[in-house]
Short mmCIF file of C-alpha atoms and ligand atoms in Angstrom, two decimals:
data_model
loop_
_atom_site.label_atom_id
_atom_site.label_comp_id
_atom_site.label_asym_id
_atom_site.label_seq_id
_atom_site.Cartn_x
_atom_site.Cartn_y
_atom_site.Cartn_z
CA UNK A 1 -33.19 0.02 -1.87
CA UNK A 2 -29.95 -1.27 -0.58
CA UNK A 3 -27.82 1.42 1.53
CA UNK A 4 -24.30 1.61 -0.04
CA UNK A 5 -22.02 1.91 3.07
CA UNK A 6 -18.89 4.54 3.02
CA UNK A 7 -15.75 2.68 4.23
CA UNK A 8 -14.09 5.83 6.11
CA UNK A 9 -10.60 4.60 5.81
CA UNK A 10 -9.50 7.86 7.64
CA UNK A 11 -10.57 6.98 10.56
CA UNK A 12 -9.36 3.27 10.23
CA UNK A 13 -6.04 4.70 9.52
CA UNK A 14 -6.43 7.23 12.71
CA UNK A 15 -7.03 4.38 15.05
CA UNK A 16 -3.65 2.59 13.18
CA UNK A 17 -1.71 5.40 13.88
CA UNK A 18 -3.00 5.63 17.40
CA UNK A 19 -1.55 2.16 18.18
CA UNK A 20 1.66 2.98 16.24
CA UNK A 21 2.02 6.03 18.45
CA UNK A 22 1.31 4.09 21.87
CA UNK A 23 3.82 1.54 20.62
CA UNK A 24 7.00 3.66 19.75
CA UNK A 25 6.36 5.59 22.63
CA UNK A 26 6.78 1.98 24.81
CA UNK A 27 9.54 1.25 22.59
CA UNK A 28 11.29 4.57 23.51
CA UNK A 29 10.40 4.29 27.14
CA UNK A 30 11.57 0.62 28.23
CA UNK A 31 14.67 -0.25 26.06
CA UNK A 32 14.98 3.28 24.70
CA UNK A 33 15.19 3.11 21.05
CA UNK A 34 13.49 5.36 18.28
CA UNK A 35 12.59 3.30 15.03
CA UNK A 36 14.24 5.29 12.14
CA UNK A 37 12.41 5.63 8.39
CA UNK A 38 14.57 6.86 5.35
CA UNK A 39 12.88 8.19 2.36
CA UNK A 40 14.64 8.60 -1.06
CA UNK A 41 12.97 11.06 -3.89
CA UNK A 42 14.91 11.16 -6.80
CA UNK A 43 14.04 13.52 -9.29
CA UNK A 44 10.89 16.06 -8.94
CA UNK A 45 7.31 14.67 -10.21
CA UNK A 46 5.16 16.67 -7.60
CA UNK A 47 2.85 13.81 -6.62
CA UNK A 48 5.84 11.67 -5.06
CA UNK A 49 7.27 14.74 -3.78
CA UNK A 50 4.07 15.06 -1.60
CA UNK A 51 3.38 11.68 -0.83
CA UNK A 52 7.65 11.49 0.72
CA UNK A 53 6.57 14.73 2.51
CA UNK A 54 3.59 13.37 4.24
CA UNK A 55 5.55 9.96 5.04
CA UNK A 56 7.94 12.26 6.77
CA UNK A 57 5.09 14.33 8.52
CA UNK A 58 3.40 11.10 9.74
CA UNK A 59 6.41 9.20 10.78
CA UNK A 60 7.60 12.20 13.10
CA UNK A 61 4.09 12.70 14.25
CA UNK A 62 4.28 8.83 15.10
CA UNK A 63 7.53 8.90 17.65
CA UNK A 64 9.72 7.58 14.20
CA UNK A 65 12.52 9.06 13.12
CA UNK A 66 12.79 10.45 9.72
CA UNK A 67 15.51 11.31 6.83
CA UNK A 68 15.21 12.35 4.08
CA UNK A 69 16.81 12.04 0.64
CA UNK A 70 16.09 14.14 -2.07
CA UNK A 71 18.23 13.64 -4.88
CA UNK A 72 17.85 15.46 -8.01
CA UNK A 73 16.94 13.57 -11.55
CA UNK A 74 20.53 13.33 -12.89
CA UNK A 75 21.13 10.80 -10.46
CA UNK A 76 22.70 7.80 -11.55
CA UNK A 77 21.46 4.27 -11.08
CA UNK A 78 25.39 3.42 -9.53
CA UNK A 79 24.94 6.35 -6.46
CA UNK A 80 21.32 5.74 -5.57
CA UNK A 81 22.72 2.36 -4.74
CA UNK A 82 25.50 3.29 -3.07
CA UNK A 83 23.25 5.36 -0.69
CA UNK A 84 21.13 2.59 -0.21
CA UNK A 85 24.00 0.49 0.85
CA UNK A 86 25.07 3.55 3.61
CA UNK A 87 21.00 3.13 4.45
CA UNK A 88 21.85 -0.76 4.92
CA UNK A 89 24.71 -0.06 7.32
CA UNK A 90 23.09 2.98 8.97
CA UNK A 91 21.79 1.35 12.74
CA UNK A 92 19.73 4.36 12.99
CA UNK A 93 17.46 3.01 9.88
CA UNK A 94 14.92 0.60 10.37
CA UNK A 95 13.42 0.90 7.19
CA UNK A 96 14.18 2.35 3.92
CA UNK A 97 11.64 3.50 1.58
CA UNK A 98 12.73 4.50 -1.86
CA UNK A 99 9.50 6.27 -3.72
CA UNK A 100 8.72 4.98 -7.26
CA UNK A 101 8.35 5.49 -10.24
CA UNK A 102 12.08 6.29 -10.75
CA UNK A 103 13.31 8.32 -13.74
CA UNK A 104 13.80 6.04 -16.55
CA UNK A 105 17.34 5.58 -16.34
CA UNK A 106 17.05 3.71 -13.10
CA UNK A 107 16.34 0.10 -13.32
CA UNK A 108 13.88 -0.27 -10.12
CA UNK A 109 14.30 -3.87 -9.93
CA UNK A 110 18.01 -3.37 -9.34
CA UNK A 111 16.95 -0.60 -6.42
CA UNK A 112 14.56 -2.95 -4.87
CA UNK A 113 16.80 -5.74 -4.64
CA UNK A 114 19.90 -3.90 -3.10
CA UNK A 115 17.99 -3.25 -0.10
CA UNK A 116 18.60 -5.23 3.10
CA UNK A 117 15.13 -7.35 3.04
CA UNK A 118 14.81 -6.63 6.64
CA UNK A 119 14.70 -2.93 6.33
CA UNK A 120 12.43 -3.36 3.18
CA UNK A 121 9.15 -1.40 4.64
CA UNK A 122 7.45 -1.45 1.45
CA UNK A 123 7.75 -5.33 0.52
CA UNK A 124 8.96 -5.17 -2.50
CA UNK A 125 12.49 -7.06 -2.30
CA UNK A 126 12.28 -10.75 -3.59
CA UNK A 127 12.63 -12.42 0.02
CA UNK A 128 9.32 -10.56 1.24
CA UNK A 129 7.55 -11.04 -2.23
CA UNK A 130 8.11 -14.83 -1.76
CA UNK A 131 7.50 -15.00 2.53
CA UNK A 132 4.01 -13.56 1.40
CA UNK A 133 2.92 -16.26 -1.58
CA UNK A 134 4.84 -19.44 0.44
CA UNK A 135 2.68 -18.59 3.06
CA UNK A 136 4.91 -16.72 5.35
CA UNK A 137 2.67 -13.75 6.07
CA UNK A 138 3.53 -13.60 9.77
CA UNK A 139 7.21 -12.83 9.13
CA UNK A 140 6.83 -10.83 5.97
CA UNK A 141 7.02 -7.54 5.63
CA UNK A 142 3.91 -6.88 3.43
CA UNK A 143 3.52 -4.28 0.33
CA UNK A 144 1.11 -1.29 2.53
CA UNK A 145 -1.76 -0.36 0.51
CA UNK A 146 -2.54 -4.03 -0.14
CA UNK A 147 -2.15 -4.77 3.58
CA UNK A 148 -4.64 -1.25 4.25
CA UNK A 149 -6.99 -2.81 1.85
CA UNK A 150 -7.12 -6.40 3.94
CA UNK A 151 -7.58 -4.14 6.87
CA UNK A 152 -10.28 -2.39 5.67
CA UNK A 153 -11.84 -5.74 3.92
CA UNK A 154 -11.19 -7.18 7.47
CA UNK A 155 -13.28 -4.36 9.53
CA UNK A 156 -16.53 -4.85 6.64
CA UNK A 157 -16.46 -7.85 6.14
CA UNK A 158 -16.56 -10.94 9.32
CA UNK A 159 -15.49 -13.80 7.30
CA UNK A 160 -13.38 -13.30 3.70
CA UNK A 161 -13.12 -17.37 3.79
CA UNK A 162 -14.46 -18.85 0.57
CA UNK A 163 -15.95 -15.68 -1.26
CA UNK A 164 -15.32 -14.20 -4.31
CA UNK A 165 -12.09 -12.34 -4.96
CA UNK A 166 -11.72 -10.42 -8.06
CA UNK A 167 -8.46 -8.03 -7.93
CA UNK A 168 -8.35 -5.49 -11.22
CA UNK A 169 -4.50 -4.86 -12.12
CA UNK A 170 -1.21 -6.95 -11.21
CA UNK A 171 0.96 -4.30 -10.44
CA UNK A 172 4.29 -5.56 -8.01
CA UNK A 173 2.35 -2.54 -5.66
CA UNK A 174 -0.57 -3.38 -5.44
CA UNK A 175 -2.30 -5.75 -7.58
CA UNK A 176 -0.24 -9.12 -7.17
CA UNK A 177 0.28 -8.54 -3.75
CA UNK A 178 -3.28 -8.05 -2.67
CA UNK A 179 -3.83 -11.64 -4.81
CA UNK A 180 -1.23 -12.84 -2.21
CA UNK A 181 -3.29 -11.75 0.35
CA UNK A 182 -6.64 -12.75 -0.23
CA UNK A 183 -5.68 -15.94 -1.16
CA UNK A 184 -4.01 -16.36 2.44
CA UNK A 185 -7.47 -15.77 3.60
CA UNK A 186 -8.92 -18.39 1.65
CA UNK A 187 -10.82 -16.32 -1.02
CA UNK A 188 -10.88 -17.53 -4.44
CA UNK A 189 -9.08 -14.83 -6.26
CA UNK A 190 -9.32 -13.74 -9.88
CA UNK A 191 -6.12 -11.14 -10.82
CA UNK A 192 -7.45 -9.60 -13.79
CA UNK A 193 -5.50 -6.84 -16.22
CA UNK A 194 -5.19 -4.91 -19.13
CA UNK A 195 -5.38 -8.10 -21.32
CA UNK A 196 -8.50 -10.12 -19.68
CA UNK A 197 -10.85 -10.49 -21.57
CA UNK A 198 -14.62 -9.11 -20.31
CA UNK A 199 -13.65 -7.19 -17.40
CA UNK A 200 -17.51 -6.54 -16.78
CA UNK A 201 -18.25 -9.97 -16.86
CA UNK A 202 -15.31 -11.02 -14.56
CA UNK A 203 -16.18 -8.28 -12.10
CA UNK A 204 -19.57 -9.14 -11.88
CA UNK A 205 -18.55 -12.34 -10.18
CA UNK A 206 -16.58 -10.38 -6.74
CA UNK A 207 -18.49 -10.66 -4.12
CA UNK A 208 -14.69 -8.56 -2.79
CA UNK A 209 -13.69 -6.16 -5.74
CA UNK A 210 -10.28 -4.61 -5.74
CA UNK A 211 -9.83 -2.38 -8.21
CA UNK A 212 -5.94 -1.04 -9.04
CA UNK A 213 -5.69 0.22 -12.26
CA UNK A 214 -5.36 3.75 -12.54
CA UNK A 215 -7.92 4.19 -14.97
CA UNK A 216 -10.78 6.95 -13.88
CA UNK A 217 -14.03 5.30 -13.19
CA UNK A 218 -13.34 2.16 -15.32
CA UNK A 219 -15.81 -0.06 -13.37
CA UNK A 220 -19.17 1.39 -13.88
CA UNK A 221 -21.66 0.72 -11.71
CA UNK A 222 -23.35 -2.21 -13.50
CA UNK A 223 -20.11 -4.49 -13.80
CA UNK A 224 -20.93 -4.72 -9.76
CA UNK A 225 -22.45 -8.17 -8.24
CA UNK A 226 -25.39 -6.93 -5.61
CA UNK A 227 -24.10 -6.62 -2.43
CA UNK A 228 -20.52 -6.73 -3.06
CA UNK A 229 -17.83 -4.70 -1.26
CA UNK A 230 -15.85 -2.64 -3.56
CA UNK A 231 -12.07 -1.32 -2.45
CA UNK A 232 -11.14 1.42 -4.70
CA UNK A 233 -7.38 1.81 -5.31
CA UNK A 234 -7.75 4.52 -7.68
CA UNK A 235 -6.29 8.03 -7.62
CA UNK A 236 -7.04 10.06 -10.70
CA UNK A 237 -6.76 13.66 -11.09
CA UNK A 238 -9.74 14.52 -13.76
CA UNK A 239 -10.72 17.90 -14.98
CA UNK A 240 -13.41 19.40 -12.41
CA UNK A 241 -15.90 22.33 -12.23
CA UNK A 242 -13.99 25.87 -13.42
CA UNK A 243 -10.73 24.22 -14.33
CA UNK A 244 -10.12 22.87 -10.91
CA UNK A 245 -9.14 19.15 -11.34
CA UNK A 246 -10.55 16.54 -8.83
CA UNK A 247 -9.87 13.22 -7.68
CA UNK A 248 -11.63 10.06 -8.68
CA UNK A 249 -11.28 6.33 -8.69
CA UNK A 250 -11.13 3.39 -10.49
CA UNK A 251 -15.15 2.60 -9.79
CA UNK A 252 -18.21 4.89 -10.41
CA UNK A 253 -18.63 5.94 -7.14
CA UNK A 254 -22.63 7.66 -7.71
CA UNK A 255 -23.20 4.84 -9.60
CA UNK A 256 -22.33 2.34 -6.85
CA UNK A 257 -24.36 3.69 -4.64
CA UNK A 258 -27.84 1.40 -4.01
CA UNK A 259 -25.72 -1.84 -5.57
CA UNK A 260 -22.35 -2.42 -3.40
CA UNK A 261 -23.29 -3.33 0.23
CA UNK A 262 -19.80 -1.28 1.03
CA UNK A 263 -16.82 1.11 -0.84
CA UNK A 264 -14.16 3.28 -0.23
CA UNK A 265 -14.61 6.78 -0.75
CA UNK A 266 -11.40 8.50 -3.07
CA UNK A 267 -10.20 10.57 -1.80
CA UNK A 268 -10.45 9.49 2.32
CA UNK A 269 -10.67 5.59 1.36
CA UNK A 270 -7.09 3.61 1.14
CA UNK A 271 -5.22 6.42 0.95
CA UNK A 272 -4.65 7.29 4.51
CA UNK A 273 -3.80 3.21 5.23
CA UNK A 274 -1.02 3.56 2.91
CA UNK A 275 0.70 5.79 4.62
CA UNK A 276 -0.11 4.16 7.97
CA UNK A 277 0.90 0.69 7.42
CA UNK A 278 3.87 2.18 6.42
CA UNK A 279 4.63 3.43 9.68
CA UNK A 280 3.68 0.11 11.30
CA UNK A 281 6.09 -1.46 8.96
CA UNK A 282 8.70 0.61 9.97
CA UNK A 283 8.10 -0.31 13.97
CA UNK A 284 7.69 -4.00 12.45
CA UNK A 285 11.54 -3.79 11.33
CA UNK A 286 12.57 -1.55 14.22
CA UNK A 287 11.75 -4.55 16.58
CA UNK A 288 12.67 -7.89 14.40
CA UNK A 289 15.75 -6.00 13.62
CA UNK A 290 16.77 -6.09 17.00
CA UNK A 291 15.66 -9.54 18.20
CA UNK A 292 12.65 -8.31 19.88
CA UNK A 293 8.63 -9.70 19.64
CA UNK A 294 6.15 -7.63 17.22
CA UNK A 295 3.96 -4.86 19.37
CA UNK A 296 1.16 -6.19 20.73
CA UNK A 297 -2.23 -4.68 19.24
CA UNK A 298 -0.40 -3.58 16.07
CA UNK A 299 -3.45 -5.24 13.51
N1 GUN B 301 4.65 4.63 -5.54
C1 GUN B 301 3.32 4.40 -5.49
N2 GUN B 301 3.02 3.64 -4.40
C2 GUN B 301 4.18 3.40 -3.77
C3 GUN B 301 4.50 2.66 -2.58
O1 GUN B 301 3.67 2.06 -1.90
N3 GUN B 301 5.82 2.65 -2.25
C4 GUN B 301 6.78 3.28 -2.99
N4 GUN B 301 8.03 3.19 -2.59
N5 GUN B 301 6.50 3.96 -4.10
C5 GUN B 301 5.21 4.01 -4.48
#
């Protein structure tokens, strides 16, 4: 029987950071500048609380500089942009990353597009969504757990050219992005959602899967072609053994096994890229912002 391999995105993301490291600390050593990352929390849901907090551990840990906005839920839509536009002016900020969702009084469309495009490490703003489907990858700043799933795709995978691309959800984060992407590389994508009709039978065709829906082991292991390799975008907190929770994915991971050639592990799969694409984002903008050539090496 087949041997499902475990992509170890941890350690994909280690080597990332590695580079990322290396290249601020050039950065700080010739012209002597420190890339700077602002992240704004508004309001207290605990999972973005700990994802800003281990952007700001990572980004310090990386030679970037980090502030940090925590502002509480009351905030209105009128001063988060008005900090954003300080952010804008502020030389010290090379990127600006402002965590969603956002309480429902804030129109995040309105966020996203007061940001300056060129400090925009997440790719949302409409100048980066539409470098990435003209074709303008290279000067883009890209969305970063689509961009950590192409790198992970990238190090299974030699050649994405002309297979099989079926992406599952068409979120702005993930979903339509990662369409963007594979389609760059010449796959033939498929962005399915909530409304497609016969997921299993549209899944079936990926020879890539992509799966982004937040929905906790949606793709069983059946929907899967033989062979295929499966990137699982999924992070669901389900009940576990003695009223623990744990964390699962979008896919049946045991019942992958022996059918995908290849799939990411949750937790320890895209996770850690996330956070590390975000950092090479951040040195992206640090160096275009100031006139000066991409790092070398930075994948
Ligand atoms: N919420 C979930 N994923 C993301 C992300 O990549 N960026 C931001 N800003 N918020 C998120």
């Amino acid at each position: 029987m087949l041997v499902t391999r475990r992509i170890d995105g941890k350690a994909r993301a280690a080597r990332l950071v590695a580079e990322i490291t290396a290249a601020t600390a050039a950065l700080q050593a010739a012209p002597g500048f420190v890339p700077g990352l602002a992240a704004v929390l508004v309001g207290d849901n605990p999972a973005s609380r700990s994802y800003v907090g281990s952007k700001g551990k990572a980004a310090t840990a990386a030679g970037i500089q980090g502030f940090q906005h925590r502002l509480p839920e009351a905030t209105s839509e009128a001063a988060l942009l008005a900090l954003i536009e300080e952010l804008n002016a502020d030389d010290r900020v090379d990127g600006i990353l402002v965590q969603l969702p956002l309480p429902r009084h804030i129109d995040p469309q309105r966020v996203i597009d007061v940001v300056d495009p060129a400090k925009d490490v997440d790719g949302f703003h409409p100048h980066n969504v539409g470098l990435l489907w003209s074709g303008g990858r290279a000067r883009a700043l890209i969305p970063c757990t689509p961009y950590g799933c192409l790198l992970l795709l990238e190090e299974t995978l030699p050649e994405l050219s002309g297979l099989e691309a079926v992406v599952l959800g068409r979120s702005n984060i993930v979903g339509k992005p990662m369409a963007a992407l594979l389609l760059a590389e010449n796959c033939t994508v498929t962005l399915a959602h909530s409304r497609s009709r016969d997921l299993p039978a549209l899944v079936r065709r990926a020879d890539v899967l992509v799966a982004a829906v937040g929905q906790p082991e949606l793709v069983r292991g059946g929907w899967i072609k033989p062979d295929a390799v499966v990137i699982d975008v999924g992070f669901n907190r389900v009940p576990g053994p003695d009223g623990t929770s744990k964390a699962v994915g979008d896919v049946a991971f045991a019942e992958a096994q022996g059918i995908a050639a290849a799939i990411t592990p949750v937790p320890g799969g895209v996770g850690p890229m996330t956070i590390a694409c975000l950092l090479r984002n951040t040195v992206i903008a640090a160096c275009r912002r100031r006139g000066r050539a991409d790092p070398q090496n930075l994948s």
